[in-house]
Amino acid sequence: MTSADWDEVKRLAADFQKAQLSSALQKLSERNCVEIIMKLTEQKLLDVIFTNDGKEYVTPQHLSKEIKDELYIHGGRINLTELANILNVDLAQISKIAAEIDKHEKGVRIVLGQLIDKSYISRVAEEINDKLGQNGFISIADLTLHYDLPAEFLQSLIEKELGKTIIGKQDTQDPRIFYNQGYISRNEAKIRGALSAITKPTPISAILGQCSVPERIFFAILENLQGKQQVPGIVTGKQSINNIYVPTIYSKSQSDWVDNFYKQNGYLEYDALTRLGISDPKNFIKRHFPNESLMNLETVAVGSALIDQVDANIDEVAATESYTDIYPLLPSVFSPRDVERVLKESLSKIKSSIHIFATTVVVSEAYLETLYKKFEPLAERKAKEAVDSGEWLQSVVESKLKSKSVDISDAKVDRKAERRKKAASGKAGGGSQGRETKTKSTKKKYQQGKNHDFDSDDDQVSSAQGKNDLNLVTMQDIKNELSTDENLADIDELVDELSNHFHPLLNKHVAEVAELLLQKNKALNLNEIDEKLNALITNIRVFDKGIKCLEKNAQGSMVKYLLKTLATDFTNEIFKLAAHQNVIQCTPNLTTESRLKMLQDLPKDVKEPLMNLHKSIMESSLDEFLNCIDPAMAACCLVLKKYDKKKERSIIVGHREALLEQLNTSQDPALVLHLTCAILFIAATQNALHMSGRHVSTIMSFLYPYLEQSACSVLSKYHVKEEVRMQLEGSLQEIKTIAVEHKKQIKAEKCNDS
């Protein structure tokens, strides 16, 4: 505003005053005055502030003065809202003027809508000092609630006045806490006394509860006391009430216990150290025994003295070729894995061959060899039993079949790959026409007349035997033998583990012995089979001659029975021999179906003669059967002996004696009649007959012409009433007498030789 303008304002003010003092006709109305002031205010020619009711106005300078006066009257702190009510001025105008005061007046501040001067701040500092003196400590949080002032404002106030108006110190751990020296000294004395009285590890939380010392100052005081070396102990871990205070007296007794225990026993158990209050036993042992070479195991730390004792026992086992259980030498707290590690460490120093069984038992190689020799007779006996029973040879056959199935599968895969390769690359031919050439596969032929063993191909047998998993010596056999030694049986699991050790070795030995026995028995067995088969053929020829004494219409059923029995026995025996010689599977009881199945696996030169032999039985042709015998036996490396008629008589006599012996011991009426007819037939024809019970009627009809009337009557009656058991049993002796005295009863001439 210029001086001319100001002069104009003064002139107008004078006119205004003059008008007010003039008569009523010259006075302005209140409304006009208000309008004039508003006009001046709008033109910024006048700066005034209206009251809330609009009836009064005040200049900013005067309002500022009134605000300062009210601030003084209210003790240096007043709320701006309260000022607006007192001065009847809008809060916005009050806030604006207060902001100007805060900006230009030193010592006056606006805090949270409140105007505060330095006198109030000084008074608050004095009050805080008084509280600190009374309570020993103060916290910003408590002061904030008490004074309703921001924490930052109070924090700044105390930090500025600390050491001046406020006598105390700030907490190093929490800057919002302040103490005085007396409070710190009192709590320091409490903590020092409590820690000095403790004799065992105690949680910090328990100490705080007993001493009533705030947690927030405990660790600061503790660090100070530890720095002065006034605390007889240490706190484990970081600063936390969950940690433990360990007094020096306890640490010393703990250390003494560890030293004494290790000196007496040579080891330290981790769990025992943990029970003593040692939280990290392994590191404690390492720190406590820096010069000792201890081995840290799973549950214990063991010293060299105990290790040396174990070494000495193992050396003794090696020297005496025996065994010993290390477990009784070691403390019971050692776990099985601890013992295992100790033994491995000791065995690494020993050159002798030592084995570990049942985790803690050390056994010398020489002792194992001694035990093994005790089992050799058992293994050899098992091998002999397996060879004699045929179980061994059967297992070899089964192994070969398994191997063969794998080989066939591999061959199929190879052939498929080869076909794919040929399809991809094309076929190669020879000659100008590029034709393909074929080559025939050749098979090894069996040589007739040459002595062959059961297993004609030794390489195949060895290969099959190598794959054989037949366990002839069982685990139980080995356990039973080992359990006879009470010293072995007393050690837990030792017998079981030794059995596991010897089981594969003994079965391997059984396989070797069985193979040797099989080789030795091959020639002998072949000779026995040859004799047996030739004997069967001789009997068949003898019985065939007896059949031919009968009428033609009676011979058919007798021939069928002979083929079904003795001829089938011969065929089955020769089929079994062929199966053994060609190492193929063979069931103990052969049937028509099983023989046909075997024929599919036999070589061609063996298959054809055996197939003819099989067909002759099925077609019930005895002559054809006798013709097929020689080729079948030759295919199996056997020789059919020439039929010797000189031996025929001795065979018939022997057959008769066997029938008589059976007759004397039999109490079965039907069988007695059967045997009697067979014996009478020999007496009547001087030929033997092989028949069944169904042929009794036919043979009786044939015998009637050769017997006296009384004998015929008895036989007929016995035969007719055979179903009446008691009557038949009463006639047994009479029938037997007829058979024994048959020479006196025969009245016919002998039958001519056919």
mmCIF file of C-alpha atoms in Angstrom, residues 312-599:
data_model
loop_
_atom_site.group_PDB
_atom_site.id
_atom_site.type_symbol
_atom_site.label_atom_id
_atom_site.label_comp_id
_atom_site.label_asym_id
_atom_site.label_seq_id
_atom_site.Cartn_x
_atom_site.Cartn_y
_atom_site.Cartn_z
ATOM 1 C CA ALA A 312 44.743 -106.915 21.450
ATOM 2 C CA ASN A 313 41.731 -109.256 21.444
ATOM 3 C CA ILE A 314 41.591 -109.306 17.648
ATOM 4 C CA ASP A 315 45.323 -110.075 17.506
ATOM 5 C CA GLU A 316 44.718 -112.987 19.869
ATOM 6 C CA VAL A 317 41.905 -114.314 17.640
ATOM 7 C CA ALA A 318 44.191 -114.188 14.618
ATOM 8 C CA ALA A 319 47.038 -115.891 16.501
ATOM 9 C CA THR A 320 44.931 -118.673 18.059
ATOM 10 C CA GLU A 321 42.746 -119.224 14.942
ATOM 11 C CA SER A 322 39.586 -118.863 17.005
ATOM 12 C CA TYR A 323 36.806 -116.343 17.548
ATOM 13 C CA THR A 324 35.621 -113.968 20.259
ATOM 14 C CA ASP A 325 32.722 -111.654 20.979
ATOM 15 C CA ILE A 326 33.956 -108.089 21.404
ATOM 16 C CA TYR A 327 30.647 -106.839 22.819
ATOM 17 C CA PRO A 328 31.300 -107.924 26.455
ATOM 18 C CA LEU A 329 34.605 -106.040 26.334
ATOM 19 C CA LEU A 330 32.875 -102.792 25.417
ATOM 20 C CA PRO A 331 30.542 -100.762 27.660
ATOM 21 C CA SER A 332 26.832 -101.467 27.288
ATOM 22 C CA VAL A 333 26.160 -97.893 26.152
ATOM 23 C CA PHE A 334 27.917 -98.641 22.829
ATOM 24 C CA SER A 335 25.384 -98.963 20.015
ATOM 25 C CA PRO A 336 25.811 -101.706 17.362
ATOM 26 C CA ARG A 337 27.030 -99.076 14.900
ATOM 27 C CA ASP A 338 29.585 -97.862 17.443
ATOM 28 C CA VAL A 339 30.906 -101.401 17.835
ATOM 29 C CA GLU A 340 30.997 -101.849 14.071
ATOM 30 C CA ARG A 341 33.094 -98.695 13.611
ATOM 31 C CA VAL A 342 35.497 -99.690 16.371
ATOM 32 C CA LEU A 343 35.969 -103.129 14.800
ATOM 33 C CA LYS A 344 36.538 -101.693 11.335
ATOM 34 C CA GLU A 345 39.127 -99.317 12.737
ATOM 35 C CA SER A 346 40.905 -102.169 14.494
ATOM 36 C CA LEU A 347 40.728 -104.554 11.526
ATOM 37 C CA SER A 348 42.302 -101.937 9.287
ATOM 38 C CA LYS A 349 45.499 -102.309 11.342
ATOM 39 C CA ILE A 350 45.630 -106.122 11.194
ATOM 40 C CA LYS A 351 47.109 -108.050 8.277
ATOM 41 C CA SER A 352 45.421 -111.367 9.112
ATOM 42 C CA SER A 353 42.094 -112.284 7.491
ATOM 43 C CA ILE A 354 39.382 -111.647 10.075
ATOM 44 C CA HIS A 355 35.602 -111.701 9.539
ATOM 45 C CA ILE A 356 32.848 -109.966 11.531
ATOM 46 C CA PHE A 357 29.616 -111.780 12.385
ATOM 47 C CA ALA A 358 26.595 -110.695 14.447
ATOM 48 C CA THR A 359 28.036 -107.155 14.491
ATOM 49 C CA THR A 360 30.424 -107.801 17.401
ATOM 50 C CA VAL A 361 31.935 -111.268 16.846
ATOM 51 C CA VAL A 362 35.350 -111.470 15.162
ATOM 52 C CA VAL A 363 36.210 -114.823 13.582
ATOM 53 C CA SER A 364 39.496 -115.870 12.026
ATOM 54 C CA GLU A 365 39.628 -117.320 8.533
ATOM 55 C CA ALA A 366 41.273 -120.464 9.904
ATOM 56 C CA TYR A 367 38.381 -121.082 12.309
ATOM 57 C CA LEU A 368 35.872 -120.693 9.470
ATOM 58 C CA GLU A 369 37.816 -123.273 7.459
ATOM 59 C CA THR A 370 37.706 -125.657 10.430
ATOM 60 C CA LEU A 371 33.937 -125.249 10.696
ATOM 61 C CA TYR A 372 33.572 -125.737 6.956
ATOM 62 C CA LYS A 373 35.414 -129.064 7.083
ATOM 63 C CA LYS A 374 32.932 -130.305 9.696
ATOM 64 C CA PHE A 375 30.120 -129.729 7.201
ATOM 65 C CA GLU A 376 31.798 -131.557 4.303
ATOM 66 C CA PRO A 377 30.482 -135.039 5.313
ATOM 67 C CA LEU A 378 26.963 -133.589 5.486
ATOM 68 C CA ALA A 379 27.359 -132.005 2.055
ATOM 69 C CA GLU A 380 28.709 -135.223 0.542
ATOM 70 C CA ARG A 381 25.837 -137.230 2.045
ATOM 71 C CA LYS A 382 23.289 -134.773 0.639
ATOM 72 C CA ALA A 383 24.977 -134.939 -2.763
ATOM 73 C CA LYS A 384 24.821 -138.738 -2.804
ATOM 74 C CA GLU A 385 21.145 -138.704 -1.799
ATOM 75 C CA ALA A 386 20.319 -136.201 -4.533
ATOM 76 C CA VAL A 387 22.138 -138.190 -7.195
ATOM 77 C CA ASP A 388 20.649 -141.515 -6.105
ATOM 78 C CA SER A 389 17.096 -140.133 -6.033
ATOM 79 C CA GLY A 390 17.457 -138.370 -9.378
ATOM 80 C CA GLU A 391 16.655 -135.024 -7.778
ATOM 81 C CA TRP A 392 19.990 -133.608 -8.860
ATOM 82 C CA LEU A 393 19.644 -134.614 -12.481
ATOM 83 C CA GLN A 394 16.083 -133.266 -12.526
ATOM 84 C CA SER A 395 17.284 -129.889 -11.267
ATOM 85 C CA VAL A 396 19.922 -129.802 -14.002
ATOM 86 C CA VAL A 397 17.234 -130.497 -16.597
ATOM 87 C CA GLU A 398 15.001 -127.733 -15.240
ATOM 88 C CA SER A 399 17.889 -125.268 -15.254
ATOM 89 C CA LYS A 400 18.653 -126.162 -18.837
ATOM 90 C CA LEU A 401 15.029 -125.637 -19.828
ATOM 91 C CA LYS A 402 15.054 -122.184 -18.243
ATOM 92 C CA SER A 403 18.284 -121.337 -20.027
ATOM 93 C CA LYS A 404 16.906 -122.678 -23.283
ATOM 94 C CA SER A 405 13.764 -120.531 -23.035
ATOM 95 C CA VAL A 406 15.950 -117.451 -22.541
ATOM 96 C CA ASP A 407 18.135 -118.393 -25.494
ATOM 97 C CA ILE A 408 15.068 -118.902 -27.708
ATOM 98 C CA SER A 409 13.731 -115.512 -26.695
ATOM 99 C CA ASP A 410 17.086 -113.879 -27.473
ATOM 100 C CA ALA A 411 17.284 -115.712 -30.789
ATOM 101 C CA LYS A 412 13.844 -114.426 -31.758
ATOM 102 C CA VAL A 413 14.910 -110.892 -31.003
ATOM 103 C CA ASP A 414 18.121 -111.364 -33.013
ATOM 104 C CA ARG A 415 16.197 -112.782 -35.983
ATOM 105 C CA LYS A 416 13.777 -109.861 -35.935
ATOM 106 C CA ALA A 417 16.665 -107.403 -35.871
ATOM 107 C CA GLU A 418 18.349 -109.257 -38.724
ATOM 108 C CA ARG A 419 15.159 -109.170 -40.807
ATOM 109 C CA ARG A 420 14.819 -105.445 -40.223
ATOM 110 C CA LYS A 421 18.436 -104.967 -41.243
ATOM 111 C CA LYS A 422 17.979 -106.963 -44.439
ATOM 112 C CA ALA A 423 14.787 -105.111 -45.278
ATOM 113 C CA ALA A 424 16.578 -101.803 -44.890
ATOM 114 C CA SER A 425 19.749 -102.716 -46.771
ATOM 115 C CA GLY A 426 18.356 -105.112 -49.458
ATOM 116 C CA LYS A 427 19.358 -108.704 -50.194
ATOM 117 C CA ALA A 428 22.706 -109.641 -51.620
ATOM 118 C CA GLY A 429 23.012 -112.404 -54.192
ATOM 119 C CA GLY A 430 25.722 -114.220 -56.044
ATOM 120 C CA GLY A 431 26.255 -115.073 -59.693
ATOM 121 C CA SER A 432 25.034 -113.302 -62.823
ATOM 122 C CA GLN A 433 21.386 -113.843 -61.893
ATOM 123 C CA GLY A 434 21.807 -112.436 -58.392
ATOM 124 C CA ARG A 435 19.985 -115.374 -56.801
ATOM 125 C CA GLU A 436 20.086 -116.047 -53.101
ATOM 126 C CA THR A 437 21.773 -119.159 -51.793
ATOM 127 C CA LYS A 438 20.560 -121.287 -48.893
ATOM 128 C CA THR A 439 22.578 -123.438 -46.529
ATOM 129 C CA LYS A 440 21.175 -126.305 -44.519
ATOM 130 C CA SER A 441 21.724 -126.422 -40.827
ATOM 131 C CA THR A 442 23.462 -129.536 -39.545
ATOM 132 C CA LYS A 443 22.925 -131.300 -36.238
ATOM 133 C CA LYS A 444 25.225 -133.588 -34.376
ATOM 134 C CA LYS A 445 24.150 -137.208 -34.875
ATOM 135 C CA TYR A 446 24.236 -139.766 -32.122
ATOM 136 C CA GLN A 447 26.492 -142.702 -32.950
ATOM 137 C CA GLN A 448 24.841 -146.043 -32.401
ATOM 138 C CA GLY A 449 26.834 -148.668 -30.648
ATOM 139 C CA LYS A 450 29.011 -146.152 -28.819
ATOM 140 C CA ASN A 451 28.800 -145.998 -25.030
ATOM 141 C CA HIS A 452 27.196 -142.695 -23.991
ATOM 142 C CA ASP A 453 26.448 -141.405 -20.522
ATOM 143 C CA PHE A 454 23.144 -140.077 -19.233
ATOM 144 C CA ASP A 455 24.181 -136.580 -20.209
ATOM 145 C CA SER A 456 25.660 -136.932 -23.644
ATOM 146 C CA ASP A 457 26.743 -133.307 -23.804
ATOM 147 C CA ASP A 458 28.965 -132.602 -20.786
ATOM 148 C CA ASP A 459 29.279 -128.932 -21.604
ATOM 149 C CA GLN A 460 25.526 -128.507 -21.507
ATOM 150 C CA VAL A 461 25.336 -130.270 -18.155
ATOM 151 C CA SER A 462 28.054 -128.102 -16.658
ATOM 152 C CA SER A 463 26.391 -124.954 -17.937
ATOM 153 C CA ALA A 464 23.019 -126.025 -16.576
ATOM 154 C CA GLN A 465 24.552 -127.049 -13.291
ATOM 155 C CA GLY A 466 26.192 -123.683 -12.945
ATOM 156 C CA LYS A 467 22.749 -122.103 -13.064
ATOM 157 C CA ASN A 468 21.264 -124.666 -10.715
ATOM 158 C CA ASP A 469 19.744 -123.143 -7.586
ATOM 159 C CA LEU A 470 18.840 -126.402 -5.813
ATOM 160 C CA ASN A 471 19.633 -126.042 -2.109
ATOM 161 C CA LEU A 472 20.300 -129.541 -0.893
ATOM 162 C CA VAL A 473 21.930 -128.383 2.336
ATOM 163 C CA THR A 474 19.295 -126.217 4.012
ATOM 164 C CA MET A 475 19.818 -123.383 6.436
ATOM 165 C CA GLN A 476 18.195 -125.474 9.146
ATOM 166 C CA ASP A 477 20.715 -128.292 8.562
ATOM 167 C CA ILE A 478 23.569 -125.869 9.141
ATOM 168 C CA LYS A 479 21.904 -124.264 12.167
ATOM 169 C CA ASN A 480 21.311 -127.647 13.778
ATOM 170 C CA GLU A 481 24.954 -128.563 13.346
ATOM 171 C CA LEU A 482 26.249 -125.236 14.655
ATOM 172 C CA SER A 483 23.852 -125.238 17.610
ATOM 173 C CA THR A 484 25.569 -128.322 19.000
ATOM 174 C CA ASP A 485 28.380 -125.968 20.041
ATOM 175 C CA GLU A 486 26.986 -124.193 23.106
ATOM 176 C CA ASN A 487 29.565 -121.411 22.897
ATOM 177 C CA LEU A 488 28.332 -120.502 19.420
ATOM 178 C CA ALA A 489 24.665 -120.888 20.322
ATOM 179 C CA ASP A 490 24.987 -118.554 23.328
ATOM 180 C CA ILE A 491 25.887 -115.574 21.126
ATOM 181 C CA ASP A 492 22.780 -113.937 19.683
ATOM 182 C CA GLU A 493 22.442 -114.147 15.884
ATOM 183 C CA LEU A 494 25.873 -115.757 15.453
ATOM 184 C CA VAL A 495 24.483 -119.138 14.386
ATOM 185 C CA ASP A 496 22.138 -117.460 11.904
ATOM 186 C CA GLU A 497 24.879 -115.371 10.309
ATOM 187 C CA LEU A 498 27.329 -118.277 10.151
ATOM 188 C CA SER A 499 24.578 -120.317 8.492
ATOM 189 C CA ASN A 500 24.114 -117.565 5.915
ATOM 190 C CA HIS A 501 27.858 -117.575 5.329
ATOM 191 C CA PHE A 502 28.216 -121.328 4.864
ATOM 192 C CA HIS A 503 24.953 -121.956 3.014
ATOM 193 C CA PRO A 504 26.100 -120.939 -0.505
ATOM 194 C CA LEU A 505 29.569 -122.464 0.015
ATOM 195 C CA LEU A 506 28.203 -125.835 1.090
ATOM 196 C CA ASN A 507 25.659 -125.963 -1.708
ATOM 197 C CA LYS A 508 28.423 -125.187 -4.175
ATOM 198 C CA HIS A 509 30.406 -128.055 -2.672
ATOM 199 C CA VAL A 510 27.321 -130.278 -2.956
ATOM 200 C CA ALA A 511 27.079 -129.386 -6.645
ATOM 201 C CA GLU A 512 30.712 -130.325 -7.218
ATOM 202 C CA VAL A 513 30.395 -133.621 -5.348
ATOM 203 C CA ALA A 514 27.092 -134.428 -7.066
ATOM 204 C CA GLU A 515 28.656 -133.845 -10.470
ATOM 205 C CA LEU A 516 31.543 -136.173 -9.645
ATOM 206 C CA LEU A 517 29.170 -138.847 -8.322
ATOM 207 C CA LEU A 518 27.021 -138.465 -11.407
ATOM 208 C CA GLN A 519 30.044 -139.015 -13.632
ATOM 209 C CA LYS A 520 31.048 -142.108 -11.660
ATOM 210 C CA ASN A 521 27.538 -143.563 -11.702
ATOM 211 C CA LYS A 522 26.855 -142.949 -15.370
ATOM 212 C CA ALA A 523 28.397 -146.131 -16.723
ATOM 213 C CA LEU A 524 27.081 -148.223 -13.808
ATOM 214 C CA ASN A 525 23.546 -146.852 -14.187
ATOM 215 C CA LEU A 526 23.585 -147.433 -17.921
ATOM 216 C CA ASN A 527 24.568 -151.070 -17.385
ATOM 217 C CA GLU A 528 21.823 -151.486 -14.777
ATOM 218 C CA ILE A 529 19.209 -150.060 -17.122
ATOM 219 C CA ASP A 530 20.480 -152.250 -19.932
ATOM 220 C CA GLU A 531 20.115 -155.344 -17.746
ATOM 221 C CA LYS A 532 16.678 -154.269 -16.562
ATOM 222 C CA LEU A 533 15.345 -153.637 -20.068
ATOM 223 C CA ASN A 534 16.764 -156.899 -21.442
ATOM 224 C CA ALA A 535 15.168 -158.741 -18.536
ATOM 225 C CA LEU A 536 11.814 -157.129 -19.334
ATOM 226 C CA ILE A 537 12.088 -158.171 -22.991
ATOM 227 C CA THR A 538 12.971 -161.716 -21.982
ATOM 228 C CA ASN A 539 9.918 -161.890 -19.706
ATOM 229 C CA ILE A 540 7.711 -160.479 -22.457
ATOM 230 C CA ARG A 541 8.943 -163.160 -24.872
ATOM 231 C CA VAL A 542 8.371 -165.887 -22.262
ATOM 232 C CA PHE A 543 4.840 -164.638 -21.562
ATOM 233 C CA ASP A 544 4.179 -164.270 -25.299
ATOM 234 C CA LYS A 545 5.031 -167.935 -25.715
ATOM 235 C CA GLY A 546 2.593 -168.797 -22.934
ATOM 236 C CA ILE A 547 -0.175 -166.751 -24.592
ATOM 237 C CA LYS A 548 0.283 -168.721 -27.796
ATOM 238 C CA CYS A 549 -0.703 -171.894 -25.912
ATOM 239 C CA LEU A 550 -4.227 -170.498 -25.710
ATOM 240 C CA GLU A 551 -6.838 -170.496 -28.385
ATOM 241 C CA LYS A 552 -6.783 -167.685 -30.932
ATOM 242 C CA ASN A 553 -9.917 -165.993 -29.619
ATOM 243 C CA ALA A 554 -8.408 -165.821 -26.088
ATOM 244 C CA GLN A 555 -5.010 -164.464 -27.132
ATOM 245 C CA GLY A 556 -6.138 -160.898 -28.048
ATOM 246 C CA SER A 557 -7.033 -159.686 -24.572
ATOM 247 C CA MET A 558 -3.949 -161.359 -23.086
ATOM 248 C CA VAL A 559 -1.707 -159.598 -25.621
ATOM 249 C CA LYS A 560 -3.328 -156.253 -24.849
ATOM 250 C CA TYR A 561 -2.766 -156.794 -21.129
ATOM 251 C CA LEU A 562 0.884 -157.711 -21.720
ATOM 252 C CA LEU A 563 1.399 -154.562 -23.824
ATOM 253 C CA LYS A 564 -0.418 -152.429 -21.272
ATOM 254 C CA THR A 565 1.784 -153.626 -18.413
ATOM 255 C CA LEU A 566 5.261 -154.996 -19.126
ATOM 256 C CA ALA A 567 5.607 -153.496 -22.612
ATOM 257 C CA THR A 568 4.500 -150.104 -21.294
ATOM 258 C CA ASP A 569 7.004 -150.398 -18.410
ATOM 259 C CA PHE A 570 9.753 -151.081 -20.945
ATOM 260 C CA THR A 571 8.667 -148.111 -23.060
ATOM 261 C CA ASN A 572 8.558 -145.736 -20.080
ATOM 262 C CA GLU A 573 12.025 -146.791 -18.921
ATOM 263 C CA ILE A 574 13.579 -146.236 -22.325
ATOM 264 C CA PHE A 575 11.812 -142.868 -22.653
ATOM 265 C CA LYS A 576 13.238 -141.800 -19.271
ATOM 266 C CA LEU A 577 16.695 -142.865 -20.390
ATOM 267 C CA ALA A 578 16.347 -140.860 -23.609
ATOM 268 C CA ALA A 579 15.222 -137.810 -21.599
ATOM 269 C CA HIS A 580 18.261 -138.055 -19.317
ATOM 270 C CA GLN A 581 20.648 -138.536 -22.215
ATOM 271 C CA ASN A 582 19.285 -135.482 -24.025
ATOM 272 C CA VAL A 583 18.792 -133.391 -20.857
ATOM 273 C CA ILE A 584 15.107 -132.696 -21.234
ATOM 274 C CA GLN A 585 12.374 -132.583 -18.623
ATOM 275 C CA CYS A 586 10.794 -135.886 -17.660
ATOM 276 C CA THR A 587 8.021 -136.559 -15.148
ATOM 277 C CA PRO A 588 8.375 -139.590 -12.824
ATOM 278 C CA ASN A 589 5.107 -141.192 -13.972
ATOM 279 C CA LEU A 590 4.895 -141.115 -17.747
ATOM 280 C CA THR A 591 1.556 -141.143 -19.570
ATOM 281 C CA THR A 592 0.643 -141.310 -23.226
ATOM 282 C CA GLU A 593 0.434 -137.509 -23.364
ATOM 283 C CA SER A 594 3.753 -136.945 -21.592
ATOM 284 C CA ARG A 595 5.529 -139.387 -23.929
ATOM 285 C CA LEU A 596 4.152 -137.548 -26.956
ATOM 286 C CA LYS A 597 5.305 -134.248 -25.466
ATOM 287 C CA MET A 598 8.808 -135.651 -24.862
ATOM 288 C CA LEU A 599 9.038 -136.841 -28.459
#
